[in-house]
Tab-separated table of C-alpha atoms in Angstrom:
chain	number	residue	atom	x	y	z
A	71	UNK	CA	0.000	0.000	0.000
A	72	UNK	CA	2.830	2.684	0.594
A	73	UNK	CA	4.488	1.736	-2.933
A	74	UNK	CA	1.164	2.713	-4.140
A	75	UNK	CA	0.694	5.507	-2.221
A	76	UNK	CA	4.052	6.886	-3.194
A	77	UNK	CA	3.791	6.275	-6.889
A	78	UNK	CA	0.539	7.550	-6.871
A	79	UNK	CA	2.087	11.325	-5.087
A	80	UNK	CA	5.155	10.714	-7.788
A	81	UNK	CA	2.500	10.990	-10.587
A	82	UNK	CA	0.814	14.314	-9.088
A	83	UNK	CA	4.597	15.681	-9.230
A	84	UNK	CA	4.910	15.563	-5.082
A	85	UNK	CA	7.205	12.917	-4.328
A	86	UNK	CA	7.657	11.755	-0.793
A	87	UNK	CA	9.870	9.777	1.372
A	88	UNK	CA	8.919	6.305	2.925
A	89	UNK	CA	8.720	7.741	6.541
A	90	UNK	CA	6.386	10.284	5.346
A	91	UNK	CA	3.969	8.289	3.690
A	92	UNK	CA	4.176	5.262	6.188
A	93	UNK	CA	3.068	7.974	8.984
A	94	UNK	CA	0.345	9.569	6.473
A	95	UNK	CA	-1.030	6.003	6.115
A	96	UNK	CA	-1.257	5.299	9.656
A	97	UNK	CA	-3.903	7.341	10.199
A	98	UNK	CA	-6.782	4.844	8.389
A	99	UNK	CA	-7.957	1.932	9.485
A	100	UNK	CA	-6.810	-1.038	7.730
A	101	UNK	CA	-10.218	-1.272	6.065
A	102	UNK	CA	-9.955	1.502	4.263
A	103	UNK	CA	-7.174	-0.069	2.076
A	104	UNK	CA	-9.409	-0.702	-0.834
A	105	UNK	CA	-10.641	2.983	-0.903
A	106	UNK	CA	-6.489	3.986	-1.194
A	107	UNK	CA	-6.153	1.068	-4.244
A	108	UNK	CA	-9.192	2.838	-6.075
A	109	UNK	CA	-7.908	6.265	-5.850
A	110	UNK	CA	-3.931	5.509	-6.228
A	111	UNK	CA	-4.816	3.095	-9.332
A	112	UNK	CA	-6.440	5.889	-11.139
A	113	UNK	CA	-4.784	9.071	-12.347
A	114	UNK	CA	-4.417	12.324	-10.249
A	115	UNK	CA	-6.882	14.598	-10.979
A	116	UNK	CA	-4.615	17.746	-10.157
A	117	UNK	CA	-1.303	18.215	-8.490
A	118	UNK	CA	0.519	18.588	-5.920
A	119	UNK	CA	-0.833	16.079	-3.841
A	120	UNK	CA	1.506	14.550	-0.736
A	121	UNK	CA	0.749	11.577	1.237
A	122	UNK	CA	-1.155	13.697	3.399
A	123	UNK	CA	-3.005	15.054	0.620
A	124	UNK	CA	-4.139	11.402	-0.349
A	125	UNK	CA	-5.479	11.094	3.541
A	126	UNK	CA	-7.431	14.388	2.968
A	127	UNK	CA	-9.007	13.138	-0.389
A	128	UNK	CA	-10.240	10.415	1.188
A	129	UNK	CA	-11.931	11.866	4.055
A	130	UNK	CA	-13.969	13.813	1.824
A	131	UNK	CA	-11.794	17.078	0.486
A	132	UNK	CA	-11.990	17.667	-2.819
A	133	UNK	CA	-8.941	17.345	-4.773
A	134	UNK	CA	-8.574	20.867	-5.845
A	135	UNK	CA	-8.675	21.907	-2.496
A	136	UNK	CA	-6.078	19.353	-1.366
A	137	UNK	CA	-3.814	20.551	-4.098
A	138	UNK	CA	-4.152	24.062	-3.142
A	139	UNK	CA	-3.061	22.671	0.661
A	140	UNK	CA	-0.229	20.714	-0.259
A	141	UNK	CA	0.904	23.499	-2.595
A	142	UNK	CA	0.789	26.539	0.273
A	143	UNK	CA	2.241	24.077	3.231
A	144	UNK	CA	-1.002	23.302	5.043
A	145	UNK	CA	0.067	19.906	5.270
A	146	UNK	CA	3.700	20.990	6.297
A	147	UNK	CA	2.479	22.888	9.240
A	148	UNK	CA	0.100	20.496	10.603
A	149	UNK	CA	2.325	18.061	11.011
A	150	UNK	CA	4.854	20.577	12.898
A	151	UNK	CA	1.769	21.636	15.456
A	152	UNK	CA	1.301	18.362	15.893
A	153	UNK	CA	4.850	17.444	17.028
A	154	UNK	CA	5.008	20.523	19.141
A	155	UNK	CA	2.068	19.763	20.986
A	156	UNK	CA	2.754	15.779	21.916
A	157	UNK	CA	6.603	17.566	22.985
A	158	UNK	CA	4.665	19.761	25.317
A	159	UNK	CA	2.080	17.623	26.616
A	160	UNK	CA	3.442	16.963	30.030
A	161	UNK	CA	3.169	12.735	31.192
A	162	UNK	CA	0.822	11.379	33.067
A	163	UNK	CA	1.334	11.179	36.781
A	164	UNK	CA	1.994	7.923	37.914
A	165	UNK	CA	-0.463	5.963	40.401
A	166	UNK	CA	-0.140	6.323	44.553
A	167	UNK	CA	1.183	3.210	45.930
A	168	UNK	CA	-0.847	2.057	48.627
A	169	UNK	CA	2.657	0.739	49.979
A	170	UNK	CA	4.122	3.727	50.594
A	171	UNK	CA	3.078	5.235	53.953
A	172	UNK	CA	1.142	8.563	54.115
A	173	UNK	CA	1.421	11.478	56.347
A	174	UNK	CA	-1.949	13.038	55.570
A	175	UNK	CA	-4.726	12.980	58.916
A	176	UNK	CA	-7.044	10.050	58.488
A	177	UNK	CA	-9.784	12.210	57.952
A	178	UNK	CA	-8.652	13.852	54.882
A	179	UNK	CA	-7.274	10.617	53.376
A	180	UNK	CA	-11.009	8.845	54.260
A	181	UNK	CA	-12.452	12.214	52.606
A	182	UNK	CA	-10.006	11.637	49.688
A	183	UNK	CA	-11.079	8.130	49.377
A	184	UNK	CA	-14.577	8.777	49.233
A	185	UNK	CA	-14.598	11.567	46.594
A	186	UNK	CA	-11.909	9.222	44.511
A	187	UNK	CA	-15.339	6.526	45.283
A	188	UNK	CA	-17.175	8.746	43.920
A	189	UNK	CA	-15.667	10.005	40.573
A	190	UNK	CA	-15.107	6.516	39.713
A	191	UNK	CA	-18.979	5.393	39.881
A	192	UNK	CA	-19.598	8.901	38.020
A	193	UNK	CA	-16.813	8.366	35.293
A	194	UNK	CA	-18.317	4.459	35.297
A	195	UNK	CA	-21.965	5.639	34.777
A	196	UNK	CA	-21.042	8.085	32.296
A	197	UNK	CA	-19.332	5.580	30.329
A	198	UNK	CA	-22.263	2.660	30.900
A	199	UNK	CA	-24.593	5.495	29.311
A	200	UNK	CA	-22.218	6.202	26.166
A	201	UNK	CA	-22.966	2.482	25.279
A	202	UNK	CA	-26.227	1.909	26.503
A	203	UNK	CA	-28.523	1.466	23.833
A	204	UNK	CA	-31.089	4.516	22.635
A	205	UNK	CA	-34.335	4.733	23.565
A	206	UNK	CA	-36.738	5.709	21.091
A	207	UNK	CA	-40.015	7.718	22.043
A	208	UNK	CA	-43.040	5.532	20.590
A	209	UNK	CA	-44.463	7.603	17.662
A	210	UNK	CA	-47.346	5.823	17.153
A	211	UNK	CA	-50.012	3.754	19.385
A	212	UNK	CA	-48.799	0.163	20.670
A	213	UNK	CA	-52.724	-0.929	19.580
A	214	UNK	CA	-52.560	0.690	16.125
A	215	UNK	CA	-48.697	-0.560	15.225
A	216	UNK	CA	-49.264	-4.117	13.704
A	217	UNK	CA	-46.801	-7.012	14.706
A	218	UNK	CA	-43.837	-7.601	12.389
A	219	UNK	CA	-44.603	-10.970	10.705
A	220	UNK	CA	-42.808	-13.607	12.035
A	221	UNK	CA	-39.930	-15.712	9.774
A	222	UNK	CA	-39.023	-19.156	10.655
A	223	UNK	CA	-35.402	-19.437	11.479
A	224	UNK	CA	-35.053	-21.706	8.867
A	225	UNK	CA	-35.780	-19.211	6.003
A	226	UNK	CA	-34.103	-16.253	7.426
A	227	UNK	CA	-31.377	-14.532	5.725
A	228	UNK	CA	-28.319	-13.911	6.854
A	229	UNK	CA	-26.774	-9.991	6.770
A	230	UNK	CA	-23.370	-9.856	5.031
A	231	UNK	CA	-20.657	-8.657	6.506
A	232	UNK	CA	-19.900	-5.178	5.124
A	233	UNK	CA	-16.992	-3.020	5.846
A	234	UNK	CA	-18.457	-0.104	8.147
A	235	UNK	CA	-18.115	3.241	6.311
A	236	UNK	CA	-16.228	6.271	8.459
A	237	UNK	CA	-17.565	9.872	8.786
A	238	UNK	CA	-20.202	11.827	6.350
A	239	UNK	CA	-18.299	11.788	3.499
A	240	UNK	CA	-17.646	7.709	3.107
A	241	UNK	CA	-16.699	6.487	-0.514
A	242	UNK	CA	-16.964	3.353	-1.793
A	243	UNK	CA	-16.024	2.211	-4.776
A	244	UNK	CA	-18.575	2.607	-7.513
A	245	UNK	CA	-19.993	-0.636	-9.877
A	246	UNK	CA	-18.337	-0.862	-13.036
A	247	UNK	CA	-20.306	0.258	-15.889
A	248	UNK	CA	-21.015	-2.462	-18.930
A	249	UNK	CA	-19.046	-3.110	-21.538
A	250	UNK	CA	-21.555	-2.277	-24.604
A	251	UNK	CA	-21.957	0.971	-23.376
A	252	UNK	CA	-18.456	2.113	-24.294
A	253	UNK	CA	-19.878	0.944	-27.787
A	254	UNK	CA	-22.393	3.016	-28.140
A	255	UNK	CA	-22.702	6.788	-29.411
A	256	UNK	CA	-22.821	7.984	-25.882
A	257	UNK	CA	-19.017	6.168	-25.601
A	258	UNK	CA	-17.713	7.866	-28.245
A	259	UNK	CA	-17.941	10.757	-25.942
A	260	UNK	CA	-16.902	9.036	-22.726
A	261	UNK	CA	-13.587	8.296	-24.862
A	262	UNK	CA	-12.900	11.699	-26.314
A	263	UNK	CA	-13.052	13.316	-22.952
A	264	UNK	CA	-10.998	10.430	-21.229
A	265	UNK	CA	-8.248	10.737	-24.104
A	266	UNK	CA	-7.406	14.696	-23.572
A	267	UNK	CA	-5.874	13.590	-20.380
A	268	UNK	CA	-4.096	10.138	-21.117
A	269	UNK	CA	-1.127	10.186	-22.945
A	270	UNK	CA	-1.232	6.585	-24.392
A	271	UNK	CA	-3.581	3.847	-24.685
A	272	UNK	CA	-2.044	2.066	-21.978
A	273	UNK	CA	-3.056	5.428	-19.520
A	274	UNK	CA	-6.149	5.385	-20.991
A	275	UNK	CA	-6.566	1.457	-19.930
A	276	UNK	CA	-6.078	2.311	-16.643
A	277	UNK	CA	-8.470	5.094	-16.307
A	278	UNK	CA	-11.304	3.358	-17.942
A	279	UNK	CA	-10.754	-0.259	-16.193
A	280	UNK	CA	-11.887	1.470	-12.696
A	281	UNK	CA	-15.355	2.564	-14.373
A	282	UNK	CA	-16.173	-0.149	-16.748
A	283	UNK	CA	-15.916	-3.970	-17.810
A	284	UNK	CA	-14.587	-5.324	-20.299
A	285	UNK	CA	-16.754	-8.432	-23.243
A	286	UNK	CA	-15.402	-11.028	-20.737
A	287	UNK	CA	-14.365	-9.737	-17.630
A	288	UNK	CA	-12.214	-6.711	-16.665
A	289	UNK	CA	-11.702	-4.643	-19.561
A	290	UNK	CA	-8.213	-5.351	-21.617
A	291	UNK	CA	-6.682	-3.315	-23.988
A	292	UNK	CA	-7.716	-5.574	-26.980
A	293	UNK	CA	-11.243	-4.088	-25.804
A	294	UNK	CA	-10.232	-1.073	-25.803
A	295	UNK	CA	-8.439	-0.661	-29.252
A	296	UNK	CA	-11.561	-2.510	-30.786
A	297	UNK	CA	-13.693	0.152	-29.427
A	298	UNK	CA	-11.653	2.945	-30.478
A	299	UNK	CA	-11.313	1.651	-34.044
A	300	UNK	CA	-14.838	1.444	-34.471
A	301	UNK	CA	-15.747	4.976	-32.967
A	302	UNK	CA	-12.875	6.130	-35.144
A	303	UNK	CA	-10.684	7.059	-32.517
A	304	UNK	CA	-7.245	5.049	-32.835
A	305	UNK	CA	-5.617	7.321	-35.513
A	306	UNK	CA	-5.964	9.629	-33.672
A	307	UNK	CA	-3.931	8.180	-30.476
A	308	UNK	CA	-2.057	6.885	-32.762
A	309	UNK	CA	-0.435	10.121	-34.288
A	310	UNK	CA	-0.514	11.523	-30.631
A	311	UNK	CA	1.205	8.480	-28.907
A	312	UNK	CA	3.969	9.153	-32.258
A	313	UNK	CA	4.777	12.205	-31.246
A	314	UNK	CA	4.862	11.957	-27.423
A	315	UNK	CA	7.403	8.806	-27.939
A	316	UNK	CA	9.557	10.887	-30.686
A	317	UNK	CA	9.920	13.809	-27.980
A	318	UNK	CA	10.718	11.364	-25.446
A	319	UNK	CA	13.228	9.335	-26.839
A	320	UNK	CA	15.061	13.032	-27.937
A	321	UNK	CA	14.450	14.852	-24.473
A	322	UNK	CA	16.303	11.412	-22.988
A	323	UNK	CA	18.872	10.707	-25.748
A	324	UNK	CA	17.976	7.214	-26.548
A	325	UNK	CA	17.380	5.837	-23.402
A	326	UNK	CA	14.951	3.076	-22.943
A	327	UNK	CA	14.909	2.996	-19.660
A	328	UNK	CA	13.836	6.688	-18.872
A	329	UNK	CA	11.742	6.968	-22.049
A	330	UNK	CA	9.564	4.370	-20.013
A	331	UNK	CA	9.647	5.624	-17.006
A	332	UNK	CA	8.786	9.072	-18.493
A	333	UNK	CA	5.469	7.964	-19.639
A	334	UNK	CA	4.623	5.223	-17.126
A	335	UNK	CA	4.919	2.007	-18.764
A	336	UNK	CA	6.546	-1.015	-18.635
A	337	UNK	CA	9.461	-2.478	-21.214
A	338	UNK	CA	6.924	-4.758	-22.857
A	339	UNK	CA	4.313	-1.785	-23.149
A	340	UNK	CA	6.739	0.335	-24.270
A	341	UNK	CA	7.901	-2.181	-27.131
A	342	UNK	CA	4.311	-2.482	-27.544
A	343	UNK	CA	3.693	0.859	-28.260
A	344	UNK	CA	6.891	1.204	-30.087
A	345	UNK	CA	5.698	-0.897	-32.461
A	346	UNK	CA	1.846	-0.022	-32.880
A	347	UNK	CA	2.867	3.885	-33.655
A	348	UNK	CA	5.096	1.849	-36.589
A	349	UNK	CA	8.402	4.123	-34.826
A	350	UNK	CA	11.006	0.890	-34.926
A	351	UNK	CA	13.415	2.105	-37.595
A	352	UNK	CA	12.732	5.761	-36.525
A	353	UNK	CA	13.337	4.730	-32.755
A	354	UNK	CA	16.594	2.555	-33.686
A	355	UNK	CA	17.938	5.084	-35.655
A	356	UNK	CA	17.505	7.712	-32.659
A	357	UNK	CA	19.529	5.411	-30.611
A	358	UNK	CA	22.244	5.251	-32.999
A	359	UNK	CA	22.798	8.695	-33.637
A	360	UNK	CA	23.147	9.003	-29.355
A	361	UNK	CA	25.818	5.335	-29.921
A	362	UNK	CA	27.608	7.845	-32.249
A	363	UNK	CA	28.054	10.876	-30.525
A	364	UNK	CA	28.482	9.283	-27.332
A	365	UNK	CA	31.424	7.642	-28.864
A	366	UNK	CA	32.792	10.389	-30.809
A	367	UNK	CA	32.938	13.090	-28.698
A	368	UNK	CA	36.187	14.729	-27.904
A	369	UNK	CA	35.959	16.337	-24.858
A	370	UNK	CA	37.898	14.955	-22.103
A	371	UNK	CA	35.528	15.938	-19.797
A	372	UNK	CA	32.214	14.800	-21.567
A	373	UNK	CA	33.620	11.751	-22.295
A	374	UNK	CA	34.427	11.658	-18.268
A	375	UNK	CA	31.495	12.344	-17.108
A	376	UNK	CA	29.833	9.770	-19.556
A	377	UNK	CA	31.768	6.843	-17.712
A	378	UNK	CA	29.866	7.579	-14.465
A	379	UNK	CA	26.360	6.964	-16.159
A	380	UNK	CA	26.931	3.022	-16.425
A	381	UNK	CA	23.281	2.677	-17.106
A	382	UNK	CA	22.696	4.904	-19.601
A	383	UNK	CA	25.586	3.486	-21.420
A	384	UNK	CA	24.158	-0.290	-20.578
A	385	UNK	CA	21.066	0.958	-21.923
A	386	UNK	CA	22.430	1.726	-25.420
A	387	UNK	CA	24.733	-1.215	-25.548
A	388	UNK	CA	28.221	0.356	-25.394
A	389	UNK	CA	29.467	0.350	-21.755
A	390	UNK	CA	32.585	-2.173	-23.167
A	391	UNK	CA	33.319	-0.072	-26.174
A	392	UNK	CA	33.451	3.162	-24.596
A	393	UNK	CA	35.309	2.212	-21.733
A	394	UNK	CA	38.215	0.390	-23.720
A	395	UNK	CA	37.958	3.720	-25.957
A	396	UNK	CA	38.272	5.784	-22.897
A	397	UNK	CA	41.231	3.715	-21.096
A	398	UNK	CA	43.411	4.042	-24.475
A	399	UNK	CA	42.891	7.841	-24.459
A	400	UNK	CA	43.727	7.816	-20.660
A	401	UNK	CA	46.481	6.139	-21.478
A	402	UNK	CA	47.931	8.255	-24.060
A	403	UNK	CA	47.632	10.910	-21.900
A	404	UNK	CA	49.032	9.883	-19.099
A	405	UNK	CA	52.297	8.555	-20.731
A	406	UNK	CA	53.444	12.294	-21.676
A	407	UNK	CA	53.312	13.521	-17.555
A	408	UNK	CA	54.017	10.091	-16.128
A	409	UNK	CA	57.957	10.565	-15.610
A	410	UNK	CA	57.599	13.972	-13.903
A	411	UNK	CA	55.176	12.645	-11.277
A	412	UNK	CA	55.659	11.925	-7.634
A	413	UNK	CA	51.883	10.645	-6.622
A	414	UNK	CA	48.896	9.432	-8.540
A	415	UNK	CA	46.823	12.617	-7.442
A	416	UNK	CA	49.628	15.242	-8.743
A	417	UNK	CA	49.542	13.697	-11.921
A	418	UNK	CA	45.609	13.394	-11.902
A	419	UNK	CA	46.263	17.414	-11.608
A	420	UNK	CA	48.811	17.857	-14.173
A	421	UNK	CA	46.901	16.375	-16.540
A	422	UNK	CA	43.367	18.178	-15.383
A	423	UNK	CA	45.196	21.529	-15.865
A	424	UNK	CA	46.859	20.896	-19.511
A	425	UNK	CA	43.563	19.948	-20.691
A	426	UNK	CA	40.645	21.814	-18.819
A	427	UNK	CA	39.211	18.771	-16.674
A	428	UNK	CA	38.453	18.514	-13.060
A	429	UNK	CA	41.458	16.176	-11.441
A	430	UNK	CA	38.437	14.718	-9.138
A	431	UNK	CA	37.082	13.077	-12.548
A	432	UNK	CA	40.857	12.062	-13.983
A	433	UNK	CA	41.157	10.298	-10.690
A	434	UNK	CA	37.650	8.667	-10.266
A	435	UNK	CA	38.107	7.105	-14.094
A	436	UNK	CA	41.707	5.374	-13.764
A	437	UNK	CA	40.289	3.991	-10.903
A	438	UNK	CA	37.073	2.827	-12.479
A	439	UNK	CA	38.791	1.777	-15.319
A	440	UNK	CA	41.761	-0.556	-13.053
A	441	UNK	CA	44.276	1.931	-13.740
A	442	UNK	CA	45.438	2.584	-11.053
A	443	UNK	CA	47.668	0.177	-9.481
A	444	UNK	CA	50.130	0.038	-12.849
A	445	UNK	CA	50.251	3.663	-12.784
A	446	UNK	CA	51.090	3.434	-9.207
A	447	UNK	CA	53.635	1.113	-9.828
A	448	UNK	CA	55.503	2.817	-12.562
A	449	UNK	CA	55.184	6.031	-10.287
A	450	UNK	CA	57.288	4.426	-7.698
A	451	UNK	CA	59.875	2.477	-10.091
A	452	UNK	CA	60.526	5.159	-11.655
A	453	UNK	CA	60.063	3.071	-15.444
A	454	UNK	CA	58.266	4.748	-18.317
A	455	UNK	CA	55.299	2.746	-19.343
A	456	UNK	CA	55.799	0.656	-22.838
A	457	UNK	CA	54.338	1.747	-25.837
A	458	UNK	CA	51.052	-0.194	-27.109
């Protein structure tokens, strides 16, 4: 429940740390969990919203109004009230021991114990008429109310056991909606409203699986495209799911990895929607041009920096190459300050200053790159390294 809670304030652009949301989500019961699933699976409707935002939502707030809370600090300030006053709420005071001999007359302690008597069959009868049952006022005549007909046992029903709702403003999740509806002219504009606010068809699954089913079940995405063909609907996501994966796959040079994570998906919906948009040579040719310029570049300190994303460089499939590429260049320059050099960190420098890189990075790649125990070596012999 908090991964879903925290994905779900990572969406509405308000991320939050685990201690956060694990102390937001103490504050329902545990059978309120399905009411958190139904509003984390869907969408945000606005943003910011924070873990306590979520809380808020669900006791009733409206989500613009929860926004406008998490975005001015309401949230941020309750919680710091709320820490100051348990820090100056002073302990309780622990019981008398009836061990402990008194100095008090016996008449005050026997008036003591009688009003302590008393409070305690006050507080007792106060409580025993919190739970008592109410009595109702009879409305009408006991002669004119007719008996309630009698059921045998036997044919009785039994009352299922619901969760009980919480406050005035309870939520439940509402019944899903039939399939052949989405099929008919009114769908056409259920879809054209959901679509201006999903970015793919795989967005647009998930905020139309909360509200309706699917021809055999919950509704899939096999559904869904059927639909949309026949309203004439999918060239249109189409073209916009071909230009929201062009700009992502330029905004994150190539990358996989963050192009999915930028929209939301998965690596098999991605591929899937990869392929639907018909963007495979256009998508593989992106990632080329990044291979190539990643490799090519000449700037010692581009090409430095570069080493130290190992994933991006996984992700386009030439960690090996460029870090065999980058060793050789190391090593040619190296060779020229090598004899002149008393530690590895002065010649890191020496090397930094003659061609405009931070030393820090020089340092951090010959070690990365297992370097630096032949360079530390040759340092302390005193021998010029061989030529390759």
């Amino acid at each position: 429940m908090a991964v879903a809670v925290s994905d779900f304030c990572r969406r509405a652009k308000s991320p939050a740390p685990a201690p956060e949301v694990r102390e937001a989500l103490a504050l329902l019961a545990e059978d309120e969990d399905f009411r958190v699933r139904a509003l984390t699976d869907g969408e945000p409707e606005t943003s910011p919203l924070g873990p306590f935002a979520v809380v808020d939502i669900l006791r009733g707030t409206a989500p613009s109004v929860a926004a406008q809370r998490q975005s001015c600090g309401y949230y941020d300030v309750a919680r710091e009230l709320a820490y100051v006053r348990e820090e100056k709420t002073p302990p309780r005071a622990p019981a008398a021991d009836a061990s402990i001999p008194s100095f008090a007359s016996p008449s005050a302690a026997k008036a003591a114990d009688k009003a302590a008597k008393k409070g305690a069959k006050a507080e007792e009868a106060s409580v025993m008429e919190r739970i008592a049952p109410k009595k109702r006022a009879a409305s009408v005549d006991e002669e004119t109310t007719s008996a309630p007909p009698e059921f045998d046992d036997a044919h009785s029903f039994l009352r299922r056991d619901l969760p009980r709702p919480r406050g005035r403003f309870t939520r439940v999740e509402a019944p899903r909606t039939p399939f052949v509806e989405l099929t008919r002219a009114t769908g056409k504009e259920i879809l054209e409203a959901t679509l201006e606010g999903s970015e793919h068809r795989f967005a647009l699954l998930r905020n139309l699986s909360h509200r309706f089913n699917g021809s055999r079940g919950d509704l899939s995405l096999v559904d869904l495209e059927t639909v949309l063909r026949d309203h004439g609907l999918l060239d249109a996501l189409q073209e916009k799911e071909r230009l929201q994966l062009l700009d992502a796959y330029t905004s994150q040079r190539g990358a996989t990895g963050r192009v999915g994570w930028a929209l939301g998906v998965s690596p098999p919906e991605l591929q899937r929607l990869v392929s639907a948009a018909g963007l495979t040579e256009e998508v593989e040719a992106l990632r080329e041009r990044f291979r190539r310029e990643a490799l090519a570049t000449s700037h010692l300190t581009h090409r430095l920096d570069l080493l130290g994303r190992e994933k991006y460089l996984a992700d386009l499939g030439i960690q090996r190459k460029f870090n065999d590429s980058l060793r050789k260049e190391l090593e040619r320059l190296l060779r020229d300050d090598l004899p002149g050099a008393t530690d590895l960190h002065g010649l890191c420098e020496a090397v930094g200053r003659k061609y405009g890189s931070p030393s820090e990075l020089i340092f951090r790649a010959i070690e990365r790159l297992g370097l630096a125990e032949g360079l530390r070596k040759q340092i302390h012999s005193g021998v010029p390294p061989t030529n390759p």
